[in-house]
PDB file of C-alpha atoms in Angstrom:
ATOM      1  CA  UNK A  27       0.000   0.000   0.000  1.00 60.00           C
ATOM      2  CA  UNK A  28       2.924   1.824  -0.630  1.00 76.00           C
ATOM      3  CA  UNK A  29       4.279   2.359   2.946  1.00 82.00           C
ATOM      4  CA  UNK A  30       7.161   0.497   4.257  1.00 85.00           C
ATOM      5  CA  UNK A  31       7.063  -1.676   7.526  1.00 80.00           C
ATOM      6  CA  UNK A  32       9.459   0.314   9.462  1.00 84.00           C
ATOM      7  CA  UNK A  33       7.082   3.515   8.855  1.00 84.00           C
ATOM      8  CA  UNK A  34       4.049   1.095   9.506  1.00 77.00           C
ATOM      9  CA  UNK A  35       5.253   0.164  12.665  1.00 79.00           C
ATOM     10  CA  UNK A  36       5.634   4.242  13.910  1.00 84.00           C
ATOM     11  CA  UNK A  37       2.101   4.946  12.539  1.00 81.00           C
ATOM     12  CA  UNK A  38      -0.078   6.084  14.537  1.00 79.00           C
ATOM     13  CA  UNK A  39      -2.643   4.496  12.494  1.00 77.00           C
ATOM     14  CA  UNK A  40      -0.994   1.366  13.677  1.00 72.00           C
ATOM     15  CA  UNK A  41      -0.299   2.074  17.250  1.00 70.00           C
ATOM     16  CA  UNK A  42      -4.285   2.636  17.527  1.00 65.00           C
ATOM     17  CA  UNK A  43      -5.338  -0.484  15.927  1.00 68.00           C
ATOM     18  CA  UNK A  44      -2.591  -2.056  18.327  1.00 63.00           C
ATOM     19  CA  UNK A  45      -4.188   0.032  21.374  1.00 55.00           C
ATOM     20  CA  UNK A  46      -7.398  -1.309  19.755  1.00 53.00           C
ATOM     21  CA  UNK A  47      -6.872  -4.957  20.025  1.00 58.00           C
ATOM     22  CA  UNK A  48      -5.671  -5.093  23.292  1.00 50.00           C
ATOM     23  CA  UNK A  49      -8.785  -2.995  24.524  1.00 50.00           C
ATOM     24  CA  UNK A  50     -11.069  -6.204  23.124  1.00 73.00           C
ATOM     25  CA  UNK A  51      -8.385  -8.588  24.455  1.00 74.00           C
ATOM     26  CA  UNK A  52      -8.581  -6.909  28.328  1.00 78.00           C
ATOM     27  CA  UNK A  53     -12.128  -7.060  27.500  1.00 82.00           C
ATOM     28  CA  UNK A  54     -12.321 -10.735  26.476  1.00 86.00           C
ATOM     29  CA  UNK A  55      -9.942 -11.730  29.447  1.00 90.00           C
ATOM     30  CA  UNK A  56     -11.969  -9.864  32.152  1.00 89.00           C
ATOM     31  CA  UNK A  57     -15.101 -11.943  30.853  1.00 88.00           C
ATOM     32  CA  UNK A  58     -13.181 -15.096  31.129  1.00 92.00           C
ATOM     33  CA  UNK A  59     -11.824 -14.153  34.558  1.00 91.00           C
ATOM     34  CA  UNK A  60     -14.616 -12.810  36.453  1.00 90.00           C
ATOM     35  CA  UNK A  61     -17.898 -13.567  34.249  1.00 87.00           C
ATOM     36  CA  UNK A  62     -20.384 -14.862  35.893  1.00 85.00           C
ATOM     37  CA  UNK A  63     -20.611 -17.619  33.304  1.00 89.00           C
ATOM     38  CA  UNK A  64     -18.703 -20.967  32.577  1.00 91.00           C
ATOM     39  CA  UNK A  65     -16.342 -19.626  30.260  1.00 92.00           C
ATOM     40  CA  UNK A  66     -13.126 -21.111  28.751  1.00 94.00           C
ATOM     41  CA  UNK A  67     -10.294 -19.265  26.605  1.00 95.00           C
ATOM     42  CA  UNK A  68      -7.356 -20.295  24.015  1.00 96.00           C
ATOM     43  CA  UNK A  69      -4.015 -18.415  24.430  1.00 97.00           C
ATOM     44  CA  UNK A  70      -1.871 -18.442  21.927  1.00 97.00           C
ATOM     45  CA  UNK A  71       2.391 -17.595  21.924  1.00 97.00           C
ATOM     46  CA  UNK A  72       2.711 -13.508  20.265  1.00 95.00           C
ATOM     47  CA  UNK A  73       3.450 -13.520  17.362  1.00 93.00           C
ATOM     48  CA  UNK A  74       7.240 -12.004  16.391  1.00 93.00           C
ATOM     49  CA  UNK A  75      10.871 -13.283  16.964  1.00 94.00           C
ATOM     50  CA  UNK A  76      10.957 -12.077  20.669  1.00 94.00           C
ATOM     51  CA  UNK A  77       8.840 -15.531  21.264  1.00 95.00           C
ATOM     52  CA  UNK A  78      10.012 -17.836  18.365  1.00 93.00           C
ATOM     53  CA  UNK A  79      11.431 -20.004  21.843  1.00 94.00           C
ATOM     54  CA  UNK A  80       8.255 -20.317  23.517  1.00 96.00           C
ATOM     55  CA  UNK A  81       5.998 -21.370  20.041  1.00 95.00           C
ATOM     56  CA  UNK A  82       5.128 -25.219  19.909  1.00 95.00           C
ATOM     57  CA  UNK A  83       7.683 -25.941  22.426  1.00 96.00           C
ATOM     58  CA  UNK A  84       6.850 -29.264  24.881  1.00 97.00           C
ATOM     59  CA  UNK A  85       7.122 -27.893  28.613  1.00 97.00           C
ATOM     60  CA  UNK A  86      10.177 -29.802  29.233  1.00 96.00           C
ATOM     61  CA  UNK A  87      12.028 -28.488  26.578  1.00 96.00           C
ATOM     62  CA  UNK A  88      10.764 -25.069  27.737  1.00 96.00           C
ATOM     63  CA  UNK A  89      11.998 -25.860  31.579  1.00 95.00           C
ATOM     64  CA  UNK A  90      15.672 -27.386  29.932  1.00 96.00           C
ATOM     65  CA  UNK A  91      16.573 -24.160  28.318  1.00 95.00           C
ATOM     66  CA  UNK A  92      15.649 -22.144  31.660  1.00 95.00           C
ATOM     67  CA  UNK A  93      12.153 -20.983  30.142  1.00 95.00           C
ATOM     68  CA  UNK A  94       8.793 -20.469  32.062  1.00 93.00           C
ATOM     69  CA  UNK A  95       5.819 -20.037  30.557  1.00 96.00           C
ATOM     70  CA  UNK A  96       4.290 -16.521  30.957  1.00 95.00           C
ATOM     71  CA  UNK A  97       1.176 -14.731  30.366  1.00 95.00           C
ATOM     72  CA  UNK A  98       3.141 -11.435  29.049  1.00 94.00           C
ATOM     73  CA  UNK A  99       4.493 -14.232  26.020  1.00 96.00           C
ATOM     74  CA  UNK A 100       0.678 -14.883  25.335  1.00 96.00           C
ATOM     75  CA  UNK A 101      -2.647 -13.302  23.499  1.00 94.00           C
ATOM     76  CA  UNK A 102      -5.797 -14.575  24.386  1.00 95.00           C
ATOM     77  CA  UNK A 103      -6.882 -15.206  20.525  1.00 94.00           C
ATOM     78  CA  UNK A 104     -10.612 -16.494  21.615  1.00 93.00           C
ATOM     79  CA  UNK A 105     -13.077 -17.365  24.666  1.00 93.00           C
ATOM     80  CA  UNK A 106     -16.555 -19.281  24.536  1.00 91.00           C
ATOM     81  CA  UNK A 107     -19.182 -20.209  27.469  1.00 91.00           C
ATOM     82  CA  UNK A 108     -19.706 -23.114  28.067  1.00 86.00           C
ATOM     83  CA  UNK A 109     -22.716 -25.433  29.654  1.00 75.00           C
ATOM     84  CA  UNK A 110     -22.211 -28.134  31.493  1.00 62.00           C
ATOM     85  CA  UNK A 111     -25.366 -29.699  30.051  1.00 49.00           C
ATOM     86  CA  UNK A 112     -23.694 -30.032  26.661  1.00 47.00           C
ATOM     87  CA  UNK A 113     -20.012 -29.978  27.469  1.00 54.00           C
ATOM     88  CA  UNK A 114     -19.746 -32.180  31.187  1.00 53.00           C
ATOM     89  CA  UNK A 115     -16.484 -30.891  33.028  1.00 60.00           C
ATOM     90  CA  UNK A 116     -16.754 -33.736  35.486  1.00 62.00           C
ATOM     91  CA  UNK A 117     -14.117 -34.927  34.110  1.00 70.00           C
ATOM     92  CA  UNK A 118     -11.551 -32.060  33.283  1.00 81.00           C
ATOM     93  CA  UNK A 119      -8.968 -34.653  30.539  1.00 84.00           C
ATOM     94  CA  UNK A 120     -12.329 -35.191  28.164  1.00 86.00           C
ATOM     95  CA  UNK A 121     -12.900 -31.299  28.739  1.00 89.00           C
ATOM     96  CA  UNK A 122      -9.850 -30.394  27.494  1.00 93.00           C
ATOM     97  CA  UNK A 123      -9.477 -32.707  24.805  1.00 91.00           C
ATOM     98  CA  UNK A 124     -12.472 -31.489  23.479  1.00 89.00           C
ATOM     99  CA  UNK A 125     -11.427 -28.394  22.974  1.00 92.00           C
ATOM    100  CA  UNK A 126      -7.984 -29.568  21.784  1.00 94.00           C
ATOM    101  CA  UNK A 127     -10.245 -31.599  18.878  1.00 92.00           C
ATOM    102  CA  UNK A 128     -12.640 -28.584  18.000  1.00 92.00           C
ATOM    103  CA  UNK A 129     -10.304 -26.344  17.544  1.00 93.00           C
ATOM    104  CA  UNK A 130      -7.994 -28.394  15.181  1.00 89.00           C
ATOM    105  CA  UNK A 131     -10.471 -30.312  13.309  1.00 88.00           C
ATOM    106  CA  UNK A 132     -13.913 -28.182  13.036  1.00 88.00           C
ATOM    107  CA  UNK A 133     -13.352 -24.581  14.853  1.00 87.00           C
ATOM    108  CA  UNK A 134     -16.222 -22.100  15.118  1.00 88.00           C
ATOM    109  CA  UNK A 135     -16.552 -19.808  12.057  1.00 88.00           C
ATOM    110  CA  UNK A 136     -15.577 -16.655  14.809  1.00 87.00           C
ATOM    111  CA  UNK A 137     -12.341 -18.621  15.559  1.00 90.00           C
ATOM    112  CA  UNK A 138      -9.350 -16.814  13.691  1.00 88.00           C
ATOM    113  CA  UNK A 139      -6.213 -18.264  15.747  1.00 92.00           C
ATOM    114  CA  UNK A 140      -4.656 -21.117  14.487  1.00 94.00           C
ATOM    115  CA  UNK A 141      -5.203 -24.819  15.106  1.00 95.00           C
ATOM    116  CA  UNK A 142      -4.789 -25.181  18.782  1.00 96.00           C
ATOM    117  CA  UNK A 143      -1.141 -27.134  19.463  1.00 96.00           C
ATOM    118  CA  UNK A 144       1.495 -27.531  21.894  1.00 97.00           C
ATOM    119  CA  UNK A 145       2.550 -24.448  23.736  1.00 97.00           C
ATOM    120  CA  UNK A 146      -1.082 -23.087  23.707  1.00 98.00           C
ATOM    121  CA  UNK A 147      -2.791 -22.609  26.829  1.00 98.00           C
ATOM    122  CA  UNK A 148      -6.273 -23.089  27.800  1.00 96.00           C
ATOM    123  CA  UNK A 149      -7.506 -21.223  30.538  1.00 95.00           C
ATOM    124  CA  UNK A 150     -11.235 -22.628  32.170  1.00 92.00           C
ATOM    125  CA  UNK A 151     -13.682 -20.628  34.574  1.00 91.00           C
ATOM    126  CA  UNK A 152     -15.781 -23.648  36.003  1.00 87.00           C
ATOM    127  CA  UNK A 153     -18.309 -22.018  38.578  1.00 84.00           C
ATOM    128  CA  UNK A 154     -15.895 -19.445  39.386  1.00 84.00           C
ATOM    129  CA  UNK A 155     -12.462 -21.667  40.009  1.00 87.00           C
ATOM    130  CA  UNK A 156     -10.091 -20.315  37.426  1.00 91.00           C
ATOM    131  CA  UNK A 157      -7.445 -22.890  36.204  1.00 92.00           C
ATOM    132  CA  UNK A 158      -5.063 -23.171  33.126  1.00 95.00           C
ATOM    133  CA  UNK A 159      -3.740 -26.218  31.456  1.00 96.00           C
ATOM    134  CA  UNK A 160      -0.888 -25.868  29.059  1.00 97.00           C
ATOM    135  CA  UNK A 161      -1.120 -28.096  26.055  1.00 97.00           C
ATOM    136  CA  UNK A 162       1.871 -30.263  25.906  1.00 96.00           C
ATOM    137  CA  UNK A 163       3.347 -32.858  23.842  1.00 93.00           C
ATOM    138  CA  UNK A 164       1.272 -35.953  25.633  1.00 90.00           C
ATOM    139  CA  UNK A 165      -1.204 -34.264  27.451  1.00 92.00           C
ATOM    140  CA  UNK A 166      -1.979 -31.048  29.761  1.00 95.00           C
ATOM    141  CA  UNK A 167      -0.081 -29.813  32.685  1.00 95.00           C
ATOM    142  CA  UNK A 168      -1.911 -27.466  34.998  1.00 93.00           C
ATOM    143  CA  UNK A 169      -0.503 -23.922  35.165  1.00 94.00           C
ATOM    144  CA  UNK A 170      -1.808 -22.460  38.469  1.00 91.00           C
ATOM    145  CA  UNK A 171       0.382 -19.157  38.339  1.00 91.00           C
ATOM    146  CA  UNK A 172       0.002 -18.174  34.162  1.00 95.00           C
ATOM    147  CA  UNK A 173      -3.141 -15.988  35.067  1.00 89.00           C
ATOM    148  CA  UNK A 174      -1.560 -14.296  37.846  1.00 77.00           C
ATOM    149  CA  UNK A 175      -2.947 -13.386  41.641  1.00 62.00           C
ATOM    150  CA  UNK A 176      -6.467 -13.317  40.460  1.00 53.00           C
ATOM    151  CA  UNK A 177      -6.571 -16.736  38.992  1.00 57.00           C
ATOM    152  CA  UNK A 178      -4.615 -17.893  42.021  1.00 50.00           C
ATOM    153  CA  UNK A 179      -7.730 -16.752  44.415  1.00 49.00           C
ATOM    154  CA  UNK A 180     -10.514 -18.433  42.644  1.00 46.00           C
ATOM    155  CA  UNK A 181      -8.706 -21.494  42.357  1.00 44.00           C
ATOM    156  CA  UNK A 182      -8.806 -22.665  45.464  1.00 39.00           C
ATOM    157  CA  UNK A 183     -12.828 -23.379  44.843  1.00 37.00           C
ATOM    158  CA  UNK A 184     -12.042 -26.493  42.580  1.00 39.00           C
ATOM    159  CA  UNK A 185      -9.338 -29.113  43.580  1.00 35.00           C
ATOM    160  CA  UNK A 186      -6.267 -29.069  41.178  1.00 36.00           C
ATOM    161  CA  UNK A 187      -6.278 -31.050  37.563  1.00 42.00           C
ATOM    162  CA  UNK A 188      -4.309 -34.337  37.068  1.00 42.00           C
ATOM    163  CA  UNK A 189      -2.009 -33.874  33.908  1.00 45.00           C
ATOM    164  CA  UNK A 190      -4.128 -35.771  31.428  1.00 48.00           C
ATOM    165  CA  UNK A 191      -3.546 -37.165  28.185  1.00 51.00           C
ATOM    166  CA  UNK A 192      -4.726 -36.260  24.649  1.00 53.00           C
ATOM    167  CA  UNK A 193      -7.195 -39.043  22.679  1.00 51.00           C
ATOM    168  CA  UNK A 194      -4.125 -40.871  20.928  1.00 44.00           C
ATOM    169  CA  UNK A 195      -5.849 -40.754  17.551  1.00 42.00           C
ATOM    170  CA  UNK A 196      -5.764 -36.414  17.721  1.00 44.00           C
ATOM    171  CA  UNK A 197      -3.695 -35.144  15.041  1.00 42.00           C
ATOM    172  CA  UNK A 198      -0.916 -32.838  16.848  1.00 44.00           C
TER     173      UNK A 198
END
């Protein structure tokens, strides 16, 4: 359009649309985090070479190289309420895996991240306990501190999730 990236990047055109997006994101995340739905969200590693470590790395690989996992790495690329009537949490694993299979194999039409992998994170308000599951290589592990403080409070209303396993048959 006949302007360069390094000029695009100092527009302020651009720095509004940036200021933009992370208005709907705050907005997005404060639903997830204090609606007074069930509610669950997909984070997703930035974009740009500042994070080219974090993106589809297995959390041991991540924890070898001296790398945590943290929010400020992340966008929160899409939430969705939930019912327990038509998705049962009882059992947190099929929960997550169902997400894991929707959003790689049929996503919404609103959905505009990409197919949900390893190094995502999927963060779940269940009655008001907060909790976040990281989606590894085999599996989930539970990441009580990536939401910060506020997460941490409303957690202690649900027990903590097992590490579960994807289905085996789920395309990674």
């Amino acid at each position: 359009c006949g302007i360069t990236h390094a000029d695009w990047a100092v527009s302020p055109v651009f720095a509004a649309q940036k200021a933009a997006a992370a208005n709907i994101e705050g907005n997005r995340e404060a639903e997830l985090l204090h609606g007074s739905e069930n509610r669950f969200g997909i984070y997703q590693v930035k974009r740009g070479d500042e994070t080219r470590d974090y993106r589809f790395e297995p959390l041991s690989r991540l924890q070898d190289r001296g790398l945590s996992v943290d929010r400020k790495n992340y966008e929160l690329v899409y939430t969705m309420p939930f019912s327990d009537a038509l998705e049962p949490i009882s059992d947190r694993g099929d929960f997550l895996n169902q997400i894991y299979a929707t959003f790689n194999n049929a996503h919404p039409e609103d959905y505009t991240g990409r197919s949900v992998s390893v190094s995502d994170v999927i963060g779940v308000n269940h009655n008001g306990g907060i909790s976040s599951h990281y989606v590894d290589d085999v599996g989930f592990a539970e990441l009580p501190a990536f939401l910060g403080e506020e997460a941490q409070k409303t957690q202690a209303v649900e027990p903590p999730a097992q590490t579960h396993t994807k289905e085996a048959d789920t395309p990674r």
